[in-house]
PDB file of C-alpha atoms in Angstrom:
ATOM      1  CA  UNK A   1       0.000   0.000   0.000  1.00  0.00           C
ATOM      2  CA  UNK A   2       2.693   2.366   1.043  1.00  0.00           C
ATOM      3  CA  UNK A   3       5.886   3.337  -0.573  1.00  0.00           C
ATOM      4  CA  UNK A   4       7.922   5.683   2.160  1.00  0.00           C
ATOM      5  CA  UNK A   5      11.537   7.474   2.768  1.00  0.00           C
ATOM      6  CA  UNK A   6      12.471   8.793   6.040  1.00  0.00           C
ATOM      7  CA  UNK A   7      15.463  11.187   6.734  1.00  0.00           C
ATOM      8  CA  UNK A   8      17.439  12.585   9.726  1.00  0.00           C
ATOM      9  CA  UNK A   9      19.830  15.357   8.428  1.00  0.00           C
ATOM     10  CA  UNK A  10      22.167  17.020  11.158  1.00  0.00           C
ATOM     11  CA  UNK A  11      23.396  20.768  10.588  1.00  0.00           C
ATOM     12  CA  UNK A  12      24.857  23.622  12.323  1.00  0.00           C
ATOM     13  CA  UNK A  13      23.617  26.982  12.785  1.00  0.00           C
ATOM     14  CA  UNK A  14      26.288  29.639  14.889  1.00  0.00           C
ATOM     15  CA  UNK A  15      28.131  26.639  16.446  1.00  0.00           C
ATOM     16  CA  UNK A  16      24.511  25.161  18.047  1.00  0.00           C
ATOM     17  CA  UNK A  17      23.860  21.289  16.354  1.00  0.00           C
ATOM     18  CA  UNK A  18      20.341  20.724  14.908  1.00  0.00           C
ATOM     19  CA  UNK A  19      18.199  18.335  13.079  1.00  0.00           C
ATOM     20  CA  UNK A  20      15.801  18.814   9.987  1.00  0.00           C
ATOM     21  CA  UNK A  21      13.874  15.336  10.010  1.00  0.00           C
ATOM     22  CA  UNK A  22      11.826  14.197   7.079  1.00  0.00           C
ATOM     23  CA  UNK A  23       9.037  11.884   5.517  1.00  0.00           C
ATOM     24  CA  UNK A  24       7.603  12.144   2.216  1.00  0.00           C
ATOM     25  CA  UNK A  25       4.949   8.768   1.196  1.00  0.00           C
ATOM     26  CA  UNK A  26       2.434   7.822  -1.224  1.00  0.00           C
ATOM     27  CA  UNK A  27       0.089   4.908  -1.298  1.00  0.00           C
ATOM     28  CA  UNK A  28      -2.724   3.425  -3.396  1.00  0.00           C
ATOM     29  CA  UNK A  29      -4.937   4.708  -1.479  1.00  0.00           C
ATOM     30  CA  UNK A  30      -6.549   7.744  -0.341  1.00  0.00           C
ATOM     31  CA  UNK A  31      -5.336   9.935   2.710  1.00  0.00           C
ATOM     32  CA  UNK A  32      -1.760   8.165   3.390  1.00  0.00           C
ATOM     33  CA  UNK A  33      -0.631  11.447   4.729  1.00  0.00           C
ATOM     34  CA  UNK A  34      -3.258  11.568   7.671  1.00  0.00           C
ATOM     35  CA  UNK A  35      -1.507   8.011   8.980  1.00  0.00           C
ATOM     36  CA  UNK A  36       1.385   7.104   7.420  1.00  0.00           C
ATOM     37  CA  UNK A  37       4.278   9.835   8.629  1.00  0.00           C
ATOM     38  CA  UNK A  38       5.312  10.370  12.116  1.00  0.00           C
ATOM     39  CA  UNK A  39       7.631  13.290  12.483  1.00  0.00           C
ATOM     40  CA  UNK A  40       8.630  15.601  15.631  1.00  0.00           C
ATOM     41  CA  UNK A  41      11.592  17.303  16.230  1.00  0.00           C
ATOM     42  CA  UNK A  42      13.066  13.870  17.475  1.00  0.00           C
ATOM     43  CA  UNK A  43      12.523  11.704  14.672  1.00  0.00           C
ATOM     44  CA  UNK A  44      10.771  10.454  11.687  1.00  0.00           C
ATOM     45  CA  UNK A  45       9.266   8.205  10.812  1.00  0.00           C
ATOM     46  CA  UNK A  46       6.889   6.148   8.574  1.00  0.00           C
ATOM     47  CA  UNK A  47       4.350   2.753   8.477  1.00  0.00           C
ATOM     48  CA  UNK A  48       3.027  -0.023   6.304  1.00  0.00           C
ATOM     49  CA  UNK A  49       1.106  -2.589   5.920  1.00  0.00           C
ATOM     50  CA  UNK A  50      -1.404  -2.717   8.650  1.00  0.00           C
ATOM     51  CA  UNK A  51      -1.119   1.002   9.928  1.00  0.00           C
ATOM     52  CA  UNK A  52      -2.947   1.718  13.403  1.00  0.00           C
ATOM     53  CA  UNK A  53      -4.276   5.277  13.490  1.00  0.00           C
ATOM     54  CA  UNK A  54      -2.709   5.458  17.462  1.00  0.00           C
ATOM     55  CA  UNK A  55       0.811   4.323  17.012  1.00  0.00           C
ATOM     56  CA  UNK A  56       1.816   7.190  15.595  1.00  0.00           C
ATOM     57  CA  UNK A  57       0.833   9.271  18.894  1.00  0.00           C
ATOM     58  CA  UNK A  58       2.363   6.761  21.050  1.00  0.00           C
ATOM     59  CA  UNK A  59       5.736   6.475  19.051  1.00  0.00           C
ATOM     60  CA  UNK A  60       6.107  10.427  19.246  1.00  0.00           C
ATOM     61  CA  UNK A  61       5.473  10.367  23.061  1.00  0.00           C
ATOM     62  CA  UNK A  62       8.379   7.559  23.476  1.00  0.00           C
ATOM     63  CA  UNK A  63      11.105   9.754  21.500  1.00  0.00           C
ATOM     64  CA  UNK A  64       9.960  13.096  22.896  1.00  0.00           C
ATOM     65  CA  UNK A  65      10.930  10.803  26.333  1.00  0.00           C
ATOM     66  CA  UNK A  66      14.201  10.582  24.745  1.00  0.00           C
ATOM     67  CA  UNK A  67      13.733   6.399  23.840  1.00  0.00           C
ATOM     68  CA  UNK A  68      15.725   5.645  21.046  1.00  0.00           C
ATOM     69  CA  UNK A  69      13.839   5.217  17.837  1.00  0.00           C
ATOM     70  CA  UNK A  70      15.037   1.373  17.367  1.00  0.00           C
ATOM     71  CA  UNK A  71      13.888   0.668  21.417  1.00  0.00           C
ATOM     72  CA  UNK A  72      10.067   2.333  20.703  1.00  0.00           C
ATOM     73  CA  UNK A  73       9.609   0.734  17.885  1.00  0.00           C
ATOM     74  CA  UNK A  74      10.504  -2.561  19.392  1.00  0.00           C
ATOM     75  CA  UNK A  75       8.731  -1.626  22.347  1.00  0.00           C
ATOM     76  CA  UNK A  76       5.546  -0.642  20.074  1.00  0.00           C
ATOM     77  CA  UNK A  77       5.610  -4.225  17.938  1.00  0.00           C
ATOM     78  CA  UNK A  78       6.333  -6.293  20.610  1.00  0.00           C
ATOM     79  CA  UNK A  79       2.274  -4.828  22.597  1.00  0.00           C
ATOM     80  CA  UNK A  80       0.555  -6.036  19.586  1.00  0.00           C
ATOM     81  CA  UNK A  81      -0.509  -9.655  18.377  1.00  0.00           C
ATOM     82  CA  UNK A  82       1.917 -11.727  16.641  1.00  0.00           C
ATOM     83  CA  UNK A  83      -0.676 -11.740  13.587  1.00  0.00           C
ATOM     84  CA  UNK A  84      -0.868  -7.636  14.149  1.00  0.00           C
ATOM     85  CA  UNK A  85       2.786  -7.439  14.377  1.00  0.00           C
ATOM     86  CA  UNK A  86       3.379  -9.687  10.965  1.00  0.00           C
ATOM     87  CA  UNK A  87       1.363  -7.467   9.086  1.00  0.00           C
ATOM     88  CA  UNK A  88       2.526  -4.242   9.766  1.00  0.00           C
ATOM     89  CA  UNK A  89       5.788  -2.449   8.207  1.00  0.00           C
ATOM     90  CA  UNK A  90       7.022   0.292  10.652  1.00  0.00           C
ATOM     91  CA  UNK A  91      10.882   2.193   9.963  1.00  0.00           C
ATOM     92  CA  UNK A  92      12.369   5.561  10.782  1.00  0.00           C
ATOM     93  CA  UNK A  93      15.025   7.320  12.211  1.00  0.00           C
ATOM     94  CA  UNK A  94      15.800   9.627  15.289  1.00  0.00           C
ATOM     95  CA  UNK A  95      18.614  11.293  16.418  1.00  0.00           C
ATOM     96  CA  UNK A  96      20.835   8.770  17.404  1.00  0.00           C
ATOM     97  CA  UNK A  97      19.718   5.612  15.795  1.00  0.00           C
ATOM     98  CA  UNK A  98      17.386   4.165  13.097  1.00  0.00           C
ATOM     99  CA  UNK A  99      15.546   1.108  12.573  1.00  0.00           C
ATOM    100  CA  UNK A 100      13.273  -0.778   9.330  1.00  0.00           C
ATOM    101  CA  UNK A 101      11.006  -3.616  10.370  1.00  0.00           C
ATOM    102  CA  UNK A 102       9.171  -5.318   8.207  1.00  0.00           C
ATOM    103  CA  UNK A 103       6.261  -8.052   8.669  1.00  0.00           C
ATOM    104  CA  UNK A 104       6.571 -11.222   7.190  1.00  0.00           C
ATOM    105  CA  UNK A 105       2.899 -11.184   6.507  1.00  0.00           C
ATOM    106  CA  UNK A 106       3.837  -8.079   4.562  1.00  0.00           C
ATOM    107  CA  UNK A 107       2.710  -8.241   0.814  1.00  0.00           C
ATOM    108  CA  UNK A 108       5.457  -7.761  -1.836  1.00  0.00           C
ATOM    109  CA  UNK A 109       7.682  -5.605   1.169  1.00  0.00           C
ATOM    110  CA  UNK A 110      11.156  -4.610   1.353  1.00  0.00           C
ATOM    111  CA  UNK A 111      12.801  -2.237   2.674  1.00  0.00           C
ATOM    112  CA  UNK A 112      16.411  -0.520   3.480  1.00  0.00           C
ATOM    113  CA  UNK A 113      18.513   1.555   5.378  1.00  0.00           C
ATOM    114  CA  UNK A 114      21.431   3.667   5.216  1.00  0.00           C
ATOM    115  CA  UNK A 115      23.350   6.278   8.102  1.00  0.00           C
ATOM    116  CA  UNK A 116      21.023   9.026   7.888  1.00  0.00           C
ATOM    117  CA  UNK A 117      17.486   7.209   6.151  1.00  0.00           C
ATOM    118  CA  UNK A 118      15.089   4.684   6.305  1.00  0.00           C
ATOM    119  CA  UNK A 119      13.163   3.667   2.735  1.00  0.00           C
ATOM    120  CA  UNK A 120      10.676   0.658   2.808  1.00  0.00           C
ATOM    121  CA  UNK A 121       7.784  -0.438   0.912  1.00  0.00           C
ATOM    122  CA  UNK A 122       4.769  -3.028   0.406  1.00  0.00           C
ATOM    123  CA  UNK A 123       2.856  -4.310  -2.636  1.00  0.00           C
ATOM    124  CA  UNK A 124       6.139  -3.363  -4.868  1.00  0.00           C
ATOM    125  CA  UNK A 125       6.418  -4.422  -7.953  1.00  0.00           C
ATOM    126  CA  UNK A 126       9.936  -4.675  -7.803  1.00  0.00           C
ATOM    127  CA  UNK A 127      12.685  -3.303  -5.032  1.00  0.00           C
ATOM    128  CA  UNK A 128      14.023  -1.609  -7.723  1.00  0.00           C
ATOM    129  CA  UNK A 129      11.470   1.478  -6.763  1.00  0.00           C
ATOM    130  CA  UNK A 130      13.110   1.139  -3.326  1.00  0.00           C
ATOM    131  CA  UNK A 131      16.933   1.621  -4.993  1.00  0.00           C
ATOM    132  CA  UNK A 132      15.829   4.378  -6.844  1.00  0.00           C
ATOM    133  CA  UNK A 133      14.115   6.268  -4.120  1.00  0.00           C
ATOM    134  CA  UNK A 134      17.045   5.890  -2.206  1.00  0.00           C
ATOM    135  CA  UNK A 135      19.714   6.844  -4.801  1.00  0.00           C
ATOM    136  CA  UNK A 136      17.754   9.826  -6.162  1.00  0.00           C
ATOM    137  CA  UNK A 137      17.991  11.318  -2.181  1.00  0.00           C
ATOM    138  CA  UNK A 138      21.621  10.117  -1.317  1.00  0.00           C
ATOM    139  CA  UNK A 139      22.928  12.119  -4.965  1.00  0.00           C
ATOM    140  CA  UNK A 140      21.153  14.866  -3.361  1.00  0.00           C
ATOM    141  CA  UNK A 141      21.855  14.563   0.967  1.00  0.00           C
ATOM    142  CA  UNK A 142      22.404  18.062   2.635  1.00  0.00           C
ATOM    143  CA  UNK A 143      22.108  19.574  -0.208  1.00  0.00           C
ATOM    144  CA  UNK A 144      21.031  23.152  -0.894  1.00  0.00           C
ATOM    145  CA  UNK A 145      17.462  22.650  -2.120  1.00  0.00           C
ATOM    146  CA  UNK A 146      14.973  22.645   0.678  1.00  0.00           C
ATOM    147  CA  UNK A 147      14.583  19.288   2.446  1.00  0.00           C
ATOM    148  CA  UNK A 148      10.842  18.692   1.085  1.00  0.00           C
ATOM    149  CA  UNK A 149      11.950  19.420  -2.255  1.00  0.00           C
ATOM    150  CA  UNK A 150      14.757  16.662  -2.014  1.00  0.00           C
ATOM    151  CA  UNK A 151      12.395  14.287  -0.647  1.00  0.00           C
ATOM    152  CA  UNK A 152       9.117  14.916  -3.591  1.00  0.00           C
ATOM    153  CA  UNK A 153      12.610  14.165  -5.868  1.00  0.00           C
ATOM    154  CA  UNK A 154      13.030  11.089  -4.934  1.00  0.00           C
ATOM    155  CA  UNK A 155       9.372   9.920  -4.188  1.00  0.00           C
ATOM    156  CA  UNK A 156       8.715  10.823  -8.230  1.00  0.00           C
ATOM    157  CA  UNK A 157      12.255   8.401  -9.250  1.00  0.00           C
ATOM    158  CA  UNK A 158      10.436   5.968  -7.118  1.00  0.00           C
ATOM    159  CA  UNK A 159       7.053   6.923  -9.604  1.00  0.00           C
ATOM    160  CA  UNK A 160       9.451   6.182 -12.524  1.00  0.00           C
ATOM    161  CA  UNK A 161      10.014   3.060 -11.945  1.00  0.00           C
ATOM    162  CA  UNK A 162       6.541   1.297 -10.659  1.00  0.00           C
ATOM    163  CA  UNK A 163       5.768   1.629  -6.590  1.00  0.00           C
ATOM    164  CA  UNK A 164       2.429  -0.212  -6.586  1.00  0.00           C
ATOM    165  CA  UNK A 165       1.608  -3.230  -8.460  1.00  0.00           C
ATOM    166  CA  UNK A 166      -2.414  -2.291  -7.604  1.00  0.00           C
ATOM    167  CA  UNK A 167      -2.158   1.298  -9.434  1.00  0.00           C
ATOM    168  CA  UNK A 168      -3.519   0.891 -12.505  1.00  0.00           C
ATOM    169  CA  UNK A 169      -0.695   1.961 -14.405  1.00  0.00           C
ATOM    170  CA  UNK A 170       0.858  -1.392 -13.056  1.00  0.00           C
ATOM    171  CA  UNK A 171      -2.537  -3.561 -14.352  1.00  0.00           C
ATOM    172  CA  UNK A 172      -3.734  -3.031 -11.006  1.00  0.00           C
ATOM    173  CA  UNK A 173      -7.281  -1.915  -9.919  1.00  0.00           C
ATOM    174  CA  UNK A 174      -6.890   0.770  -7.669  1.00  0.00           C
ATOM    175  CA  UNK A 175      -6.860   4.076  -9.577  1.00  0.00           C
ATOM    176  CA  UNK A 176      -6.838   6.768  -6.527  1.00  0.00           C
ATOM    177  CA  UNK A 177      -3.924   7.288  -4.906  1.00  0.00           C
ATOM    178  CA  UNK A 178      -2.305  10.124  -2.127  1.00  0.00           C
ATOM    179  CA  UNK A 179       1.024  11.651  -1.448  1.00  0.00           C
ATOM    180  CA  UNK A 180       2.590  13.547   1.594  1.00  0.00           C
ATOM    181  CA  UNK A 181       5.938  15.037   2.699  1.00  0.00           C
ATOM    182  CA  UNK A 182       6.744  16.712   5.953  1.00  0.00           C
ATOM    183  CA  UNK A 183       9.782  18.257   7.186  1.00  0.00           C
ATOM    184  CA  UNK A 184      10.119  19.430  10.848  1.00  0.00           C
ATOM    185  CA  UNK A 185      13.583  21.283  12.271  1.00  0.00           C
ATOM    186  CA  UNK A 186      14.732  21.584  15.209  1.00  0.00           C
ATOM    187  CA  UNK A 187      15.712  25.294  14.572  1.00  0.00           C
ATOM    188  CA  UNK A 188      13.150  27.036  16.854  1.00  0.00           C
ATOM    189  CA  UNK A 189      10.990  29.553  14.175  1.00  0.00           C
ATOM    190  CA  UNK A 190       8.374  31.956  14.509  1.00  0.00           C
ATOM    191  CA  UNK A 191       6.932  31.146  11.338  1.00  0.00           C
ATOM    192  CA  UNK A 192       6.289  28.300   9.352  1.00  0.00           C
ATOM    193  CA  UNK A 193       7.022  27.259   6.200  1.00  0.00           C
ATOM    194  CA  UNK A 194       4.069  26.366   3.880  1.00  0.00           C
ATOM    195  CA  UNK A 195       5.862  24.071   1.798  1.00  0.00           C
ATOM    196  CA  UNK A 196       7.060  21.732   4.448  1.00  0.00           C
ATOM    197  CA  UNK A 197       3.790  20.255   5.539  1.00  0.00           C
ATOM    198  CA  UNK A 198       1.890  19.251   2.034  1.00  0.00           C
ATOM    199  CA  UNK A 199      -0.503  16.248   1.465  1.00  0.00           C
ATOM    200  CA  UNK A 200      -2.558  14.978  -1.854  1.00  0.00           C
ATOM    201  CA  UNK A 201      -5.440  13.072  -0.392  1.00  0.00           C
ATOM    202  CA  UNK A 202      -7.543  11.359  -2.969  1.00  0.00           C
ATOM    203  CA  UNK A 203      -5.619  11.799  -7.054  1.00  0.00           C
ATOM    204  CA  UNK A 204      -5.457   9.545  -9.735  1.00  0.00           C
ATOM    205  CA  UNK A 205      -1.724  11.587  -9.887  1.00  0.00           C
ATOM    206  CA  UNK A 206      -0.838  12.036  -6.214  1.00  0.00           C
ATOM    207  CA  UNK A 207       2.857  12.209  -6.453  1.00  0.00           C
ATOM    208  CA  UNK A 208       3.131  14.686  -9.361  1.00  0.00           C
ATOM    209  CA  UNK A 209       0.050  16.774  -7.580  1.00  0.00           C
ATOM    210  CA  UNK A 210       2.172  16.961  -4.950  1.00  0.00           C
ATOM    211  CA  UNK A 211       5.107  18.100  -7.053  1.00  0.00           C
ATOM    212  CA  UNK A 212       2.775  20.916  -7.927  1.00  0.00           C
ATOM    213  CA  UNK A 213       1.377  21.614  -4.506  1.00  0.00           C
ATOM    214  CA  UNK A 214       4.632  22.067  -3.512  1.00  0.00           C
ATOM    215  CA  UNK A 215       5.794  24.515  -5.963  1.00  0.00           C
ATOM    216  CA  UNK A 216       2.513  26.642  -5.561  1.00  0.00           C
ATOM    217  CA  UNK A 217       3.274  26.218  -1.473  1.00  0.00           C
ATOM    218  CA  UNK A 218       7.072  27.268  -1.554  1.00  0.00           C
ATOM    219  CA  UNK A 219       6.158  30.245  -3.948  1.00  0.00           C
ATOM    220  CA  UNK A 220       3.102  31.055  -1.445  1.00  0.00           C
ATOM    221  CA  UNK A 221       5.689  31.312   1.084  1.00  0.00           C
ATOM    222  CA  UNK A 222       8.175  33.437  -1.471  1.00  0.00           C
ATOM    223  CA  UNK A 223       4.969  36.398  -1.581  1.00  0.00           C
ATOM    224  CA  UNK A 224       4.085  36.151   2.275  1.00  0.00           C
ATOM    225  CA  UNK A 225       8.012  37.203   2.586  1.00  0.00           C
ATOM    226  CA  UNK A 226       8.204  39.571   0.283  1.00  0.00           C
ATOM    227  CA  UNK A 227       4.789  41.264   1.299  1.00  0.00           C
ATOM    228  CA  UNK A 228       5.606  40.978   5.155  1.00  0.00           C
ATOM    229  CA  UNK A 229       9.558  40.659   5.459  1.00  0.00           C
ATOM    230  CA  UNK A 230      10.868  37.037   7.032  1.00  0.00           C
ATOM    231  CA  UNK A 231      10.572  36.962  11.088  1.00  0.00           C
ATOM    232  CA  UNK A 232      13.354  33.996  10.874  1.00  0.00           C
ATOM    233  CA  UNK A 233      15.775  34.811   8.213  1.00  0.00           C
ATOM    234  CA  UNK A 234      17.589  31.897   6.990  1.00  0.00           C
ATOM    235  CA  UNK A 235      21.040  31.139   8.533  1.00  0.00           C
ATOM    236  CA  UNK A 236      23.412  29.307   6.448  1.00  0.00           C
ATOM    237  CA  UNK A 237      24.090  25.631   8.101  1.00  0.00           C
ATOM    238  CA  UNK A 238      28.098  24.921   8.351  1.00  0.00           C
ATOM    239  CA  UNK A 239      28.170  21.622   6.448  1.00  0.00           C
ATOM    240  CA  UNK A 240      27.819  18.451   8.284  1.00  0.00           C
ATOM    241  CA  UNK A 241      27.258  15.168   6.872  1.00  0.00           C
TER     242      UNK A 241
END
């Protein structure tokens, strides 16, 4: 159902270390973005398979406790059923650590993991959607386009090569899909940025409507400074991979 990257990139701002954390997903369905991402200024992260609508509240509350990512998550899976916990696809990262999980119940799954992400995937028609997802972000890590943008990148090489054998591009018989990226820092702001909380609910083209949601979003946000001057002005990050 659900096709996901997650992404913890460090940075520095005037000596102080911070985090921008990411998610972007789309699924076969409508309305992945109201279930699928978890993010908070102490991880990301992003589920599969059977998704429950409360384990995304409960995983939060665990890292804003300061558990490691790979100890909730264990924690989480290990309270449900063993038939629950087969079925369900659940991988992030937080500040320290990162983890990928997937169910053997799981339909089609895979998933992966590298220093700084988390990319996983069920109903696939191939990994290869998984290896491009992930290659498309790691040409791009801490680079100077805005983190959302990165991640939308490398949903849509994910796009190019087939993510859902049920879409019926892929013969399938599902033909309405959703997208979603969101990107939280741990820069304190007193504004937010449009473009960094964006879903596509219910689109026979989620992840390209979200390409353009995006681009209407971040040029929203280009006016509202221009009209009414920038409260946060960006500070350059010293470069920290």
């Amino acid at each position: 159902m659900t096709v996901s990257l997650c992404v913890r990139e460090p940075y520095r701002v005037d000596g102080d270390r911070g985090f921008r954390f990411g998610v972007v997903a789309a699924a076969a369905v409508p309305t992945v973005g109201a279930l699928a991402p978890v993010v908070s200024p102490d991880g990301a992260a992003a589920m599969g398979g059977h998704i429950d609508d409360t384990l995304g509240d409960r995983l939060r509350r665990y890292l804003a406790d300061g558990i490691a990512i790979d100890d909730a998550v264990e924690a989480l899976l290990g309270a449900a059923d063993v038939a629950t916990r087969r079925g369900r696809q659940l991988h992030g990262v937080g500040r320290t650590s990162r983890v990928a999980v997937t169910g053997r119940s799981c339909v089609a799954a895979a998933d992966r993991d590298g220093d700084h992400y988390t990319a996983a995937g069920t109903h696939l028609p191939s990994e290869a959607a998984l290896d491009a997802m992930v290659d498309r972000y790691t040409g791009a890590a801490f680079g100077d386009e805005p983190l959302a943008e990165r991640l939308i990148d490398a949903l849509t090489a994910a796009r190019e090569v087939g993510i859902d054998s049920r879409r019926g591009d892929s013969d399938g018989s599902l033909t309405v899909g959703s997208a979603a990226v969101r990107v939280v820092t741990t820069e304190s702001t007193d504004s937010r940025r449009f473009y960094n909380d964006l879903r596509v609910d219910a689109s026979e083209s989620p992840i390209a409507d979200l390409e353009t949601t995006y681009s209407a979003a971040l040029l929203g946000y280009e006016q509202a400074v221009d009209a009414y001057g920038d409260p946060n002005p960006r500070r350059l990050p010293d470069d920290e991979n």
